[in-house]
CSV table of C-alpha atoms and ligand atoms in Angstrom, one decimal:
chain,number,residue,atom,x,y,z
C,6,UNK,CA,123.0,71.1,98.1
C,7,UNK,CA,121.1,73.1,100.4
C,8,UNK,CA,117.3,70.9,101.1
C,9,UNK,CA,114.0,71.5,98.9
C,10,UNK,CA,111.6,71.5,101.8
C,11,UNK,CA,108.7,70.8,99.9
C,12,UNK,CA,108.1,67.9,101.5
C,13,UNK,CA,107.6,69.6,104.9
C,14,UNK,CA,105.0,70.1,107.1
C,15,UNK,CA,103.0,73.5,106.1
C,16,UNK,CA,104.4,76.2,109.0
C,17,UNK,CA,103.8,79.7,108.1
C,18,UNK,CA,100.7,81.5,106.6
C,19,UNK,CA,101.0,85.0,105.3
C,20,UNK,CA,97.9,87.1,105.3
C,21,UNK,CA,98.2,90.3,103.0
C,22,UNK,CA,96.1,93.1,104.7
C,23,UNK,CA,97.6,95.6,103.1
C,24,UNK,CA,94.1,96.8,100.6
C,25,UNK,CA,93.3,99.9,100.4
C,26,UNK,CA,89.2,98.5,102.0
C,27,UNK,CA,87.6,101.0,99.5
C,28,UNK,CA,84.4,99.2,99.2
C,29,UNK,CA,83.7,99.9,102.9
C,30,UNK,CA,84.6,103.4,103.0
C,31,UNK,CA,84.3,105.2,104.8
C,32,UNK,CA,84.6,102.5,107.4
C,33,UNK,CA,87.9,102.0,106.4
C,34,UNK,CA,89.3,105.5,106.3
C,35,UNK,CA,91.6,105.3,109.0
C,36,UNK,CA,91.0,101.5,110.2
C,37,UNK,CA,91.4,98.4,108.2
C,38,UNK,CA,88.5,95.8,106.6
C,39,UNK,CA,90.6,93.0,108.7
C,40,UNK,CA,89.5,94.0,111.3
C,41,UNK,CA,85.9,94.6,111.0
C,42,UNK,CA,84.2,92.2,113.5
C,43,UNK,CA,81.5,89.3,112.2
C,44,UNK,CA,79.7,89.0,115.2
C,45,UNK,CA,81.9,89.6,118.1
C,46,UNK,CA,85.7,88.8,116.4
C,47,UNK,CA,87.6,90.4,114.1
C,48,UNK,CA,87.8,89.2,110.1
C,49,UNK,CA,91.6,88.6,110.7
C,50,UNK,CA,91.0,86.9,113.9
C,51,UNK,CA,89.0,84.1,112.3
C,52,UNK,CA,91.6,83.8,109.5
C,53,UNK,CA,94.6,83.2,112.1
C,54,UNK,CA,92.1,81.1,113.7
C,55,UNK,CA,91.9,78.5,110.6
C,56,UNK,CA,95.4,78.7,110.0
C,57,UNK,CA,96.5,77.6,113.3
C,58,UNK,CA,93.6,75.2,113.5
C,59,UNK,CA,95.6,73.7,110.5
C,60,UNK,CA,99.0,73.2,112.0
C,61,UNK,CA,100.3,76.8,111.0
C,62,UNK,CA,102.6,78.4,114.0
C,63,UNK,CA,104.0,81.5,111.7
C,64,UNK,CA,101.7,83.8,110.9
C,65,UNK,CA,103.4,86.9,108.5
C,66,UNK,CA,101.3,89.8,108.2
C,67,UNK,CA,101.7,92.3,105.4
C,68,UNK,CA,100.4,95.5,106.4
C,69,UNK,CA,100.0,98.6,105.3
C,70,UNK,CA,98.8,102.5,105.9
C,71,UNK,CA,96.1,102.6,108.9
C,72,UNK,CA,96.5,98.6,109.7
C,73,UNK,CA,98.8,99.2,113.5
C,74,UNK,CA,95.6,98.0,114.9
C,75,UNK,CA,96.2,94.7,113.4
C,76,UNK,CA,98.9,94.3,115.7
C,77,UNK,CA,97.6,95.6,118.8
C,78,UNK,CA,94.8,93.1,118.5
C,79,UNK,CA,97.2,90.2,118.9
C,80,UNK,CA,99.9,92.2,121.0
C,81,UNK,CA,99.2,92.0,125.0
C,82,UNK,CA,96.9,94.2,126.1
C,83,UNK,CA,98.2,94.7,129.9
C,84,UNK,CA,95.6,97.4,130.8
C,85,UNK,CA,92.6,95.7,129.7
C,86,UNK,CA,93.7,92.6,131.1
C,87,UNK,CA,94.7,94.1,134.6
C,88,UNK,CA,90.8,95.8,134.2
C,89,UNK,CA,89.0,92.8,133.4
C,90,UNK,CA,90.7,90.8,136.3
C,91,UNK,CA,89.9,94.0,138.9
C,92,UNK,CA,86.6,93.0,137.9
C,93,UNK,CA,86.6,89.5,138.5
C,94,UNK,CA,85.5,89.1,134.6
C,95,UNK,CA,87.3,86.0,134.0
C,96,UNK,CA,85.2,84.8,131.1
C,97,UNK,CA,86.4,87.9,129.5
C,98,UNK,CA,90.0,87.8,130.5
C,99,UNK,CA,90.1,84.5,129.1
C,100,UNK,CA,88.9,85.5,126.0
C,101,UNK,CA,91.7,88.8,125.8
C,102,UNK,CA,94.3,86.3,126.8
C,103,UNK,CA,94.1,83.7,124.4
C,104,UNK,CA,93.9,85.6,121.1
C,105,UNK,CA,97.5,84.4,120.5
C,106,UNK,CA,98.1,80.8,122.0
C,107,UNK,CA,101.3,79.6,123.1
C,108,UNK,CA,104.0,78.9,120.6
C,109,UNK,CA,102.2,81.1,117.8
C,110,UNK,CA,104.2,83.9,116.3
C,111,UNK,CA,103.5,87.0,114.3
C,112,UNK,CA,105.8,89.0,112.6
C,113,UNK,CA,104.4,92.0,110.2
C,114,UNK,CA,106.1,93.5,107.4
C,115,UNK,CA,105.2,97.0,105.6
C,116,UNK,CA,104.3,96.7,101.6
C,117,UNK,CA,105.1,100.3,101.3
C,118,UNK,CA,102.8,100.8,98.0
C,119,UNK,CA,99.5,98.8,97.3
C,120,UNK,CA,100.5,97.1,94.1
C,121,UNK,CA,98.9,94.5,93.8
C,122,UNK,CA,98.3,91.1,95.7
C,123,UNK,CA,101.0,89.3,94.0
C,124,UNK,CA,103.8,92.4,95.4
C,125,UNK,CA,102.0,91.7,99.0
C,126,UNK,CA,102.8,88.2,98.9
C,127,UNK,CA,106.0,89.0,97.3
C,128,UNK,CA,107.3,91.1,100.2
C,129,UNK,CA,107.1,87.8,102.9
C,130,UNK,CA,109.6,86.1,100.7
C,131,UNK,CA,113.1,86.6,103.0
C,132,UNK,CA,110.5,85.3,105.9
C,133,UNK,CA,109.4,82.1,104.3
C,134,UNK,CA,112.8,80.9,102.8
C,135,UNK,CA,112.8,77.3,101.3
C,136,UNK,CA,109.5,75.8,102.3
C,137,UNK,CA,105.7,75.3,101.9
C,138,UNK,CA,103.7,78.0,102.8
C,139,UNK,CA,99.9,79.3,102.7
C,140,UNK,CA,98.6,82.5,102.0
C,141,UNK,CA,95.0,83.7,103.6
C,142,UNK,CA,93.0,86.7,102.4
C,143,UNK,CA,91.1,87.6,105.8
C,144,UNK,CA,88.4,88.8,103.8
C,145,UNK,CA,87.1,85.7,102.2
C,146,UNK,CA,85.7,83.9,105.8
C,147,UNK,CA,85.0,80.4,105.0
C,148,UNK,CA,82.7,78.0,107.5
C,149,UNK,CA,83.2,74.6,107.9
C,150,UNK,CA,83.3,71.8,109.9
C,151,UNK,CA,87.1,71.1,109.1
C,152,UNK,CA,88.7,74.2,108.4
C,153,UNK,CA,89.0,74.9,104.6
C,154,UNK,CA,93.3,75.4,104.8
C,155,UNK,CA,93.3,72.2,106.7
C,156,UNK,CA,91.4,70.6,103.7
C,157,UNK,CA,93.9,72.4,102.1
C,158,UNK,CA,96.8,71.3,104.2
C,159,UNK,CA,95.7,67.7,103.6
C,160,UNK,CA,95.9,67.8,100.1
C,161,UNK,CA,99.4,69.6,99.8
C,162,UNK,CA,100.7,66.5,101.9
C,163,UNK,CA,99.2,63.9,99.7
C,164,UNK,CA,100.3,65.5,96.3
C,165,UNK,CA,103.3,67.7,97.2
C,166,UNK,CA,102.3,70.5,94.8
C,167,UNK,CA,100.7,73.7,95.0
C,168,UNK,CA,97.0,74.4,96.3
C,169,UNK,CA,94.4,77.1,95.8
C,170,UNK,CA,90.9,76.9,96.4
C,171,UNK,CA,88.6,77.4,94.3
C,172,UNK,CA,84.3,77.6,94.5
C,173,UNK,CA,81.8,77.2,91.4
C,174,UNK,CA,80.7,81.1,91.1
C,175,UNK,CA,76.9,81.1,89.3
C,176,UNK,CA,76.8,83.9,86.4
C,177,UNK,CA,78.2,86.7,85.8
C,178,UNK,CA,79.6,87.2,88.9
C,179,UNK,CA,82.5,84.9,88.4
C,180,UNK,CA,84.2,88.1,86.1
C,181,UNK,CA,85.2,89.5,89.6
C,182,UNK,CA,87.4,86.6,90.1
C,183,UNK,CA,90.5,84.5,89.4
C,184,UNK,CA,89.0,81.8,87.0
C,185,UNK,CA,90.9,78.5,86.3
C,186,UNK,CA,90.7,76.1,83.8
C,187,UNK,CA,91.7,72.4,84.4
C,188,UNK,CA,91.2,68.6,83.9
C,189,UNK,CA,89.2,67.2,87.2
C,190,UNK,CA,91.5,65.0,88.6
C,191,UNK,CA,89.0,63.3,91.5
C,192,UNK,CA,86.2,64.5,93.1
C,193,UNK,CA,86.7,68.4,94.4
C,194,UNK,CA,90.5,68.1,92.9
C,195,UNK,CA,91.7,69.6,89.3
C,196,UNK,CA,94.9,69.8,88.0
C,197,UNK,CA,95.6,73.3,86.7
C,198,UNK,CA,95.9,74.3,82.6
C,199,UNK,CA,95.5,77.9,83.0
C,200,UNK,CA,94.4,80.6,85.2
C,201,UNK,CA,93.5,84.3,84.2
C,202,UNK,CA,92.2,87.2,86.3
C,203,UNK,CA,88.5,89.0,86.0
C,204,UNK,CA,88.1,87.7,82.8
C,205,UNK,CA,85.0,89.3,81.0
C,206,UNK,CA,81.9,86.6,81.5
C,207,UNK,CA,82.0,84.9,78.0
C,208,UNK,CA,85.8,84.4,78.0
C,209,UNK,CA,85.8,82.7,81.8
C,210,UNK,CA,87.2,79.3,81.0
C,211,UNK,CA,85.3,77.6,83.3
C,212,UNK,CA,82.5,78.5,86.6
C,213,UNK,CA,85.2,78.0,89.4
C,214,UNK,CA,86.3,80.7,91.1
C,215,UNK,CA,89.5,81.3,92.9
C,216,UNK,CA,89.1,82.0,96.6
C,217,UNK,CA,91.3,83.4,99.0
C,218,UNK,CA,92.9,80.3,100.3
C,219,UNK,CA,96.3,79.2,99.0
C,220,UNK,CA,99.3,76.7,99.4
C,221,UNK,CA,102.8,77.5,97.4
C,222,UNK,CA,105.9,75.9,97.2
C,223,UNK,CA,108.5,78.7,97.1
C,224,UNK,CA,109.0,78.6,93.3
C,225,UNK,CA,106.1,80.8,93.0
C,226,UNK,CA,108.9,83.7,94.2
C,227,UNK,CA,110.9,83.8,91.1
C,228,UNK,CA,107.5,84.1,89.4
C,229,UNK,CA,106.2,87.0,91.6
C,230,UNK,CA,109.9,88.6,91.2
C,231,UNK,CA,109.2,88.7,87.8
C,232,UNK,CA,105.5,89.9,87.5
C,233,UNK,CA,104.6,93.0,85.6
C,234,UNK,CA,101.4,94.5,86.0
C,235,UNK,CA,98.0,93.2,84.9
C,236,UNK,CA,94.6,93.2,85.6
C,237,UNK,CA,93.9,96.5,86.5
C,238,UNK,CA,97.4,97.6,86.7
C,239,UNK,CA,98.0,95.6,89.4
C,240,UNK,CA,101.1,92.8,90.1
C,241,UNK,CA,98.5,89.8,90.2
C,242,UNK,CA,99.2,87.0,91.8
C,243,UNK,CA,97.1,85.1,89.5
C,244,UNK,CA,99.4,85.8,86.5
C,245,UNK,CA,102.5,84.4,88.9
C,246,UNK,CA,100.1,81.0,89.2
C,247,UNK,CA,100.0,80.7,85.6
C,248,UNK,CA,103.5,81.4,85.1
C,249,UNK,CA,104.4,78.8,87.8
C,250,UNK,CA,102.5,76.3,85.7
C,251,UNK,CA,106.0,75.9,83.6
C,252,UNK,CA,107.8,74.8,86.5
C,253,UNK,CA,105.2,72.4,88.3
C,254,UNK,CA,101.8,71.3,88.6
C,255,UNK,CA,99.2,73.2,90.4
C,256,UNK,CA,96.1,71.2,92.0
C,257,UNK,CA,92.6,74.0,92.7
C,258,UNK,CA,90.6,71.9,95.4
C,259,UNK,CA,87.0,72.8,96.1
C,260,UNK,CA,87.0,72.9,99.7
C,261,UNK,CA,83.7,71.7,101.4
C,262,UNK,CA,82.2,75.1,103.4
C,263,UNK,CA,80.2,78.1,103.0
C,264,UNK,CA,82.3,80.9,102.2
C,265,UNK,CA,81.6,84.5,102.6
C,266,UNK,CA,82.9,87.4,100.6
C,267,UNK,CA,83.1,90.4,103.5
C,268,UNK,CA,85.4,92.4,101.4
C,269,UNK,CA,82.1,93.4,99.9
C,270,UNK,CA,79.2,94.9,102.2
C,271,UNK,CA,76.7,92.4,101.2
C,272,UNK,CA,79.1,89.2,102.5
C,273,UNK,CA,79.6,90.7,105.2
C,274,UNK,CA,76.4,91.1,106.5
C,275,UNK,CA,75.6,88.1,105.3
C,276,UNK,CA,78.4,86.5,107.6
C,277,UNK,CA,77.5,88.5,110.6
C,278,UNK,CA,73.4,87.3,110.3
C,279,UNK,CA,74.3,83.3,109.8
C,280,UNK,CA,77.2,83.3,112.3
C,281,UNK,CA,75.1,85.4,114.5
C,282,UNK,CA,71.8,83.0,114.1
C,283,UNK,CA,74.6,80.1,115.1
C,284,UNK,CA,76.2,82.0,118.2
C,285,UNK,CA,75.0,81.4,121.7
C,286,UNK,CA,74.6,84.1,123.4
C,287,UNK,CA,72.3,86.1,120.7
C,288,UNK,CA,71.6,83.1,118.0
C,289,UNK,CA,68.0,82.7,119.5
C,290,UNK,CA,67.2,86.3,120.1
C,291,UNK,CA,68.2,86.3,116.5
C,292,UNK,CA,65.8,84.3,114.8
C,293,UNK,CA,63.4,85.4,117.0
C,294,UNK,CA,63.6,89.4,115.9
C,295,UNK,CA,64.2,88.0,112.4
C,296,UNK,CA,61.0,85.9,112.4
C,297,UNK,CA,58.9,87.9,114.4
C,298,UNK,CA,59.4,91.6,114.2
C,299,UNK,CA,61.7,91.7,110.7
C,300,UNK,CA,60.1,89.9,108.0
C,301,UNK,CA,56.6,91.6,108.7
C,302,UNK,CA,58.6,94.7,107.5
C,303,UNK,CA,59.8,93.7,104.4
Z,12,UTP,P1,91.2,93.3,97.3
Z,12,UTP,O1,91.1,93.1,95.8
Z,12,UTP,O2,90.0,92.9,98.1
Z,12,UTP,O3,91.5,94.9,97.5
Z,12,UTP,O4,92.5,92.6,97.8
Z,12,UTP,P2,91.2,95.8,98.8
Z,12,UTP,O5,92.0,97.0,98.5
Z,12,UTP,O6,91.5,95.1,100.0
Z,12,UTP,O7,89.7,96.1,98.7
Z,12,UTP,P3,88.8,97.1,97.8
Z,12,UTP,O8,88.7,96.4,96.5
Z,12,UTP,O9,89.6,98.4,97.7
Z,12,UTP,O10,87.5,97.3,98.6
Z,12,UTP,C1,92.6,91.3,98.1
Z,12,UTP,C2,93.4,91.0,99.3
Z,12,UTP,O11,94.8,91.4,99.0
Z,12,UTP,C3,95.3,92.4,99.9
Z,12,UTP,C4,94.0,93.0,100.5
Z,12,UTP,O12,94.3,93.5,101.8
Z,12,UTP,C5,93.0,91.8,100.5
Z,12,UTP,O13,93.2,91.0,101.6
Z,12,UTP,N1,96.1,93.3,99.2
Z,12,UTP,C6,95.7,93.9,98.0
Z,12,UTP,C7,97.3,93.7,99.7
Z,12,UTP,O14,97.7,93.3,100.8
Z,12,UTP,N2,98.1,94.6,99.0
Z,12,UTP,C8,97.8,95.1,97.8
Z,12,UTP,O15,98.6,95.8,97.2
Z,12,UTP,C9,96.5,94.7,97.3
Protein backbone atom coordinates (compact mmCIF):
# COMPACT_ATOMS: atom_id res chain seq x y z
CA UNK A 1 0.00 0.00 0.00
CA UNK A 2 1.41 3.06 -1.23
CA UNK A 3 2.44 5.51 2.28
CA UNK A 4 -0.12 8.15 3.94
CA UNK A 5 2.46 10.82 4.51
CA UNK A 6 0.59 12.58 6.91
CA UNK A 7 2.96 12.14 9.35
CA UNK A 8 5.58 14.15 7.34
CA UNK A 9 7.27 17.14 7.74
CA UNK A 10 5.20 20.15 6.07
CA UNK A 11 7.24 20.81 2.53
CA UNK A 12 5.26 22.67 0.07
CA UNK A 13 3.05 25.92 0.42
CA UNK A 14 0.72 26.90 -2.34
CA UNK A 15 -0.16 30.55 -2.55
CA UNK A 16 -3.25 31.20 -4.91
CA UNK A 17 -2.75 34.62 -6.58
CA UNK A 18 -4.90 34.13 -9.05
CA UNK A 19 -7.93 37.13 -7.71
CA UNK A 20 -9.08 39.14 -9.89
CA UNK A 21 -7.48 42.48 -7.02
CA UNK A 22 -10.74 44.45 -7.81
CA UNK A 23 -10.79 46.26 -4.67
CA UNK A 24 -7.51 48.01 -5.74
CA UNK A 25 -8.47 48.83 -9.15
CA UNK A 26 -7.26 50.39 -10.88
CA UNK A 27 -3.99 49.48 -9.35
CA UNK A 28 -4.50 46.13 -10.33
CA UNK A 29 -5.58 46.47 -13.92
CA UNK A 30 -2.73 45.04 -15.57
CA UNK A 31 -0.44 44.03 -12.32
CA UNK A 32 -1.38 41.83 -9.45
CA UNK A 33 -2.34 42.85 -5.53
CA UNK A 34 0.67 40.29 -4.69
CA UNK A 35 2.70 42.16 -5.52
CA UNK A 36 1.94 45.56 -4.22
CA UNK A 37 4.94 46.51 -1.91
CA UNK A 38 4.33 47.26 2.16
CA UNK A 39 7.15 49.29 2.62
CA UNK A 40 9.88 48.29 0.42
CA UNK A 41 8.87 44.25 -0.43
CA UNK A 42 6.29 42.83 -2.21
CA UNK A 43 2.88 41.25 -0.38
CA UNK A 44 3.95 37.83 -1.93
CA UNK A 45 7.51 38.27 -0.91
CA UNK A 46 6.66 38.40 2.79
CA UNK A 47 4.27 35.44 2.37
CA UNK A 48 7.22 33.06 0.82
CA UNK A 49 9.18 34.72 3.43
CA UNK A 50 7.01 33.01 6.40
CA UNK A 51 6.63 29.90 4.62
CA UNK A 52 10.18 29.20 4.27
CA UNK A 53 10.88 30.70 7.71
CA UNK A 54 8.64 27.58 8.69
CA UNK A 55 10.57 24.79 6.97
CA UNK A 56 8.61 25.07 3.54
CA UNK A 57 11.13 24.46 0.44
CA UNK A 58 8.13 24.11 -2.35
CA UNK A 59 6.47 27.01 -2.99
CA UNK A 60 3.38 26.37 -5.87
CA UNK A 61 2.01 29.42 -7.22
CA UNK A 62 -1.33 29.61 -8.85
CA UNK A 63 -1.46 32.43 -11.14
CA UNK A 64 -3.49 33.93 -13.29
CA UNK A 65 -4.17 36.86 -16.03
CA UNK A 66 -1.63 39.87 -15.44
CA UNK A 67 0.42 37.94 -12.55
CA UNK A 68 4.02 37.09 -15.01
CA UNK A 69 5.40 39.58 -12.67
CA UNK A 70 5.08 37.27 -9.94
CA UNK A 71 7.60 35.26 -11.47
CA UNK A 72 10.00 37.62 -12.53
CA UNK A 73 10.27 38.80 -9.01
CA UNK A 74 11.75 35.58 -7.85
CA UNK A 75 13.38 34.60 -11.40
CA UNK A 76 17.21 35.94 -11.77
CA UNK A 77 17.35 39.21 -12.74
CA UNK A 78 20.92 39.19 -14.59
CA UNK A 79 20.70 42.80 -15.82
CA UNK A 80 19.95 44.45 -12.62
CA UNK A 81 22.29 42.33 -10.88
CA UNK A 82 25.21 43.02 -13.45
CA UNK A 83 24.03 47.06 -12.83
CA UNK A 84 24.06 47.04 -9.24
CA UNK A 85 27.47 45.28 -9.09
CA UNK A 86 28.93 47.97 -11.93
CA UNK A 87 28.05 50.24 -9.27
CA UNK A 88 29.61 48.74 -6.41
CA UNK A 89 25.99 48.66 -4.70
CA UNK A 90 26.47 45.60 -2.83
CA UNK A 91 23.98 46.17 -0.21
CA UNK A 92 21.55 46.18 -2.99
CA UNK A 93 22.83 43.25 -4.95
CA UNK A 94 22.54 41.42 -1.88
CA UNK A 95 19.16 42.15 -1.45
CA UNK A 96 18.29 41.16 -5.54
CA UNK A 97 20.22 38.02 -4.96
CA UNK A 98 18.67 36.50 -2.12
CA UNK A 99 14.94 36.80 -2.93
CA UNK A 100 15.04 33.07 -3.55
CA UNK A 101 17.63 31.23 -1.14
CA UNK A 102 19.28 28.10 -2.00
CA UNK A 103 17.42 24.95 -2.20
CA UNK A 104 13.92 26.92 -2.48
CA UNK A 105 11.80 26.09 -5.47
CA UNK A 106 8.90 27.62 -7.29
CA UNK A 107 6.84 26.16 -9.69
CA UNK A 108 3.54 28.25 -11.00
CA UNK A 109 0.60 26.82 -12.47
CA UNK A 110 -2.28 28.72 -14.62
CA UNK A 111 -6.07 28.50 -13.01
CA UNK A 112 -7.39 29.35 -16.26
CA UNK A 113 -10.86 30.81 -14.82
CA UNK A 114 -11.20 32.64 -11.41
CA UNK A 115 -13.56 30.30 -9.75
CA UNK A 116 -13.27 30.49 -6.70
CA UNK A 117 -10.49 29.87 -3.95
CA UNK A 118 -11.23 26.31 -3.39
CA UNK A 119 -10.63 25.62 -7.74
CA UNK A 120 -7.15 27.64 -7.08
CA UNK A 121 -6.12 25.32 -4.50
CA UNK A 122 -7.61 22.62 -6.40
CA UNK A 123 -5.40 23.03 -9.43
CA UNK A 124 -1.92 22.40 -7.19
CA UNK A 125 -3.26 18.92 -6.54
CA UNK A 126 -0.90 16.70 -9.19
CA UNK A 127 2.07 18.96 -7.48
CA UNK A 128 1.40 18.10 -3.83
CA UNK A 129 0.58 14.31 -4.21
CA UNK A 130 0.30 12.32 -0.80
CA UNK A 131 1.38 14.70 1.80
CA UNK A 132 0.85 17.68 4.23
CA UNK A 133 0.71 20.83 2.78
CA UNK A 134 -0.08 24.69 3.61
CA UNK A 135 -1.82 27.08 1.63
CA UNK A 136 -0.96 31.11 2.10
CA UNK A 137 -3.19 33.87 0.86
CA UNK A 138 -0.45 36.76 0.30
CA UNK A 139 -2.92 39.15 1.08
CA UNK A 140 -3.57 38.57 4.62
CA UNK A 141 0.30 39.74 6.10
CA UNK A 142 0.55 38.59 9.51
CA UNK A 143 3.39 39.98 12.13
CA UNK A 144 4.88 38.17 14.65
CA UNK A 145 7.68 37.26 16.49
CA UNK A 146 7.38 33.41 15.35
CA UNK A 147 5.91 33.32 12.14
CA UNK A 148 2.15 32.52 12.25
CA UNK A 149 2.60 29.09 9.63
CA UNK A 150 5.29 28.08 11.85
CA UNK A 151 2.85 28.32 14.85
CA UNK A 152 0.96 26.58 12.48
CA UNK A 153 3.50 24.04 11.45
CA UNK A 154 3.99 23.31 15.19
CA UNK A 155 0.63 22.31 15.78
CA UNK A 156 0.12 20.13 12.60
CA UNK A 157 3.12 18.08 14.05
CA UNK A 158 1.70 17.65 17.48
CA UNK A 159 -1.86 16.69 16.39
CA UNK A 160 -1.48 15.34 12.82
CA UNK A 161 -4.62 16.86 11.54
CA UNK A 162 -5.60 19.79 9.58
CA UNK A 163 -4.94 23.54 10.56
CA UNK A 164 -6.39 26.88 9.64
CA UNK A 165 -6.05 30.00 11.40
CA UNK A 166 -8.40 31.73 12.59
CA UNK A 167 -8.64 35.55 14.54
CA UNK A 168 -11.67 36.88 16.81
CA UNK A 169 -13.27 39.51 14.26
CA UNK A 170 -15.29 42.36 16.48
CA UNK A 171 -18.89 43.15 14.81
CA UNK A 172 -20.24 42.99 11.94
CA UNK A 173 -17.27 42.76 10.15
CA UNK A 174 -16.84 39.03 10.73
CA UNK A 175 -19.82 38.51 7.69
CA UNK A 176 -16.88 39.07 5.29
CA UNK A 177 -15.26 35.98 6.51
CA UNK A 178 -15.11 32.15 6.85
CA UNK A 179 -16.69 31.76 10.44
CA UNK A 180 -16.17 28.45 12.34
CA UNK A 181 -17.81 26.98 15.02
CA UNK A 182 -16.04 24.57 17.55
CA UNK A 183 -15.35 23.23 21.09
CA UNK A 184 -12.03 25.02 22.55
CA UNK A 185 -9.74 22.33 22.92
CA UNK A 186 -6.77 24.41 24.92
CA UNK A 187 -5.84 27.65 24.90
CA UNK A 188 -5.77 29.36 21.12
CA UNK A 189 -6.75 25.61 19.82
CA UNK A 190 -10.51 24.41 18.73
CA UNK A 191 -11.55 21.47 17.27
CA UNK A 192 -13.80 22.11 14.30
CA UNK A 193 -17.91 21.38 14.28
CA UNK A 194 -18.74 23.49 11.40
CA UNK A 195 -17.56 26.14 9.17
CA UNK A 196 -19.70 28.39 6.68
CA UNK A 197 -18.67 31.28 4.47
CA UNK A 198 -19.80 35.22 4.84
CA UNK A 199 -22.50 34.29 6.85
CA UNK A 200 -24.96 37.26 7.50
CA UNK A 201 -23.95 38.82 11.09
CA UNK A 202 -26.77 37.23 13.30
CA UNK A 203 -26.26 33.65 11.87
CA UNK A 204 -22.11 33.76 12.43
CA UNK A 205 -21.72 30.87 14.76
CA UNK A 206 -19.22 32.18 16.58
CA UNK A 207 -16.55 35.77 16.53
CA UNK A 208 -13.49 33.80 14.95
CA UNK A 209 -12.69 34.51 11.79
CA UNK A 210 -10.88 32.45 9.23
CA UNK A 211 -7.61 33.93 8.02
CA UNK A 212 -5.53 33.11 5.21
CA UNK A 213 -3.28 30.65 6.75
CA UNK A 214 -3.90 26.88 6.24
CA UNK A 215 -2.46 23.31 6.77
CA UNK A 216 -4.34 20.19 4.88
CA UNK A 217 -3.78 16.72 4.63
CA UNK A 218 -4.45 15.71 1.03
CA UNK A 219 -8.02 14.46 1.74
CA UNK A 220 -9.18 17.84 1.34
CA UNK A 221 -8.73 17.00 -2.71
CA UNK A 222 -11.55 14.64 -3.07
CA UNK A 223 -13.49 17.34 -1.21
CA UNK A 224 -12.38 20.24 -3.49
CA UNK A 225 -12.96 17.73 -6.63
CA UNK A 226 -16.33 17.64 -5.59
CA UNK A 227 -17.28 21.23 -4.71
CA UNK A 228 -20.10 23.02 -6.35
CA UNK A 229 -20.40 26.56 -6.22
CA UNK A 230 -21.34 28.66 -3.16
CA UNK A 231 -21.03 31.74 -1.66
CA UNK A 232 -21.21 34.06 -4.25
CA UNK A 233 -21.05 31.57 -6.96
CA UNK A 234 -17.78 30.72 -6.23
CA UNK A 235 -16.01 26.96 -5.49
CA UNK A 236 -15.24 27.88 -1.77
CA UNK A 237 -12.77 26.32 -0.10
CA UNK A 238 -14.61 26.75 3.07
CA UNK A 239 -17.48 24.47 1.96
CA UNK A 240 -14.55 21.66 1.10
CA UNK A 241 -13.43 22.31 5.09
CA UNK A 242 -16.68 21.43 6.16
CA UNK A 243 -17.05 18.55 3.98
CA UNK A 244 -13.69 17.24 5.12
CA UNK A 245 -15.07 17.31 8.61
CA UNK A 246 -16.59 13.59 7.66
CA UNK A 247 -13.42 12.22 7.00
CA UNK A 248 -11.15 13.74 9.94
CA UNK A 249 -10.82 16.31 12.53
CA UNK A 250 -9.91 19.79 11.75
CA UNK A 251 -8.05 21.99 14.61
CA UNK A 252 -8.61 26.39 13.91
CA UNK A 253 -5.57 27.75 16.00
CA UNK A 254 -5.51 31.47 16.90
CA UNK A 255 -2.08 32.27 15.96
CA UNK A 256 -0.33 34.99 18.31
CA UNK A 257 0.33 38.25 15.68
CA UNK A 258 -1.07 41.20 14.31
CA UNK A 259 -2.56 40.52 11.08
CA UNK A 260 -3.35 42.84 8.35
CA UNK A 261 -6.03 42.56 5.66
CA UNK A 262 -4.13 44.37 2.42
CA UNK A 263 -6.57 42.85 0.12
CA UNK A 264 -8.57 45.85 1.21
CA UNK A 265 -7.10 49.49 0.84
CA UNK A 266 -7.44 50.34 4.41
CA UNK A 267 -5.06 47.07 5.62
CA UNK A 268 -2.93 47.90 3.47
CA UNK A 269 -2.07 51.17 4.53
CA UNK A 270 -2.32 50.25 7.71
CA UNK A 271 0.52 47.61 7.09
CA UNK A 272 2.71 49.98 5.20
CA UNK A 273 2.41 52.90 8.29
CA UNK A 274 3.28 50.14 11.32
CA UNK A 275 5.90 48.22 9.34
CA UNK A 276 7.17 51.49 8.14
CA UNK A 277 7.23 53.11 11.88
CA UNK A 278 9.29 49.65 12.66
CA UNK A 279 11.80 49.82 9.53
CA UNK A 280 15.19 51.35 9.89
CA UNK A 281 15.94 53.29 7.45
CA UNK A 282 12.61 55.57 7.53
CA UNK A 283 10.87 54.26 11.02
CA UNK A 284 12.14 57.54 12.79
CA UNK A 285 11.49 59.93 10.01
CA UNK A 286 8.22 58.32 10.30
CA UNK A 287 7.03 59.10 13.61
CA UNK A 288 8.55 62.12 13.37
CA UNK A 289 6.27 63.53 10.14
CA UNK A 290 3.43 61.56 11.82
CA UNK A 291 3.81 63.47 15.17
CA UNK A 292 4.89 66.61 14.06
CA UNK A 293 3.63 67.81 10.77
CA UNK A 294 0.46 65.06 10.35
CA UNK A 295 -1.63 65.05 13.30
CA UNK A 296 -1.76 68.97 13.34
CA UNK A 297 -3.70 68.37 10.05
CA UNK A 298 -6.26 66.23 10.97
P1 LIG B 1 -10.24 37.36 -2.66
O1 LIG B 1 -11.55 36.96 -2.13
O2 LIG B 1 -9.45 38.33 -1.88
O3 LIG B 1 -10.46 37.85 -4.14
O4 LIG B 1 -9.41 36.01 -2.86
P2 LIG B 1 -9.58 38.75 -5.09
O5 LIG B 1 -10.09 38.55 -6.46
O6 LIG B 1 -8.11 38.47 -4.92
O7 LIG B 1 -9.82 40.24 -4.58
P3 LIG B 1 -11.09 41.22 -4.78
O8 LIG B 1 -12.11 40.75 -3.79
O9 LIG B 1 -11.55 41.13 -6.21
O10 LIG B 1 -10.53 42.57 -4.45
C1 LIG B 1 -8.70 35.42 -1.80
C2 LIG B 1 -7.43 34.81 -2.32
O11 LIG B 1 -7.72 33.77 -3.24
C3 LIG B 1 -7.09 33.98 -4.48
C4 LIG B 1 -6.81 35.48 -4.52
O12 LIG B 1 -5.69 35.74 -5.36
C5 LIG B 1 -6.55 35.80 -3.06
O13 LIG B 1 -5.22 35.52 -2.67
N1 LIG B 1 -8.00 33.52 -5.54
C6 LIG B 1 -9.32 33.82 -5.51
C7 LIG B 1 -7.50 32.74 -6.58
O14 LIG B 1 -6.28 32.45 -6.64
N2 LIG B 1 -8.36 32.28 -7.54
C8 LIG B 1 -9.69 32.56 -7.50
O15 LIG B 1 -10.43 32.10 -8.41
C9 LIG B 1 -10.17 33.37 -6.47
Amino acid sequence: MAHIGYGDKVRKAVFPVAGMGSRFLPATKASPKEMMAVVDKPLIQYAVEEAIDAGITEMIFITGRTKRSIADHFDKAYELEHQLELHGKTDLLAIAQNIVPKGISCTYIRQTETLGLGHAVATASHLIGNEPFAVILADDLISSKKGALCQMVDIYEQYNSAVIAVQKIDGAAISAYGVISGVKQRDRIYQLDSIVEKPPYADAPSDLGVTGRYIFTPKIFAHLAALKPGAGGEYQLTDAIQALLTDEQVLAFEYEGIRYDCGSKLGLLKANIELGLRHHEIGDELRTYLKNELLAKL
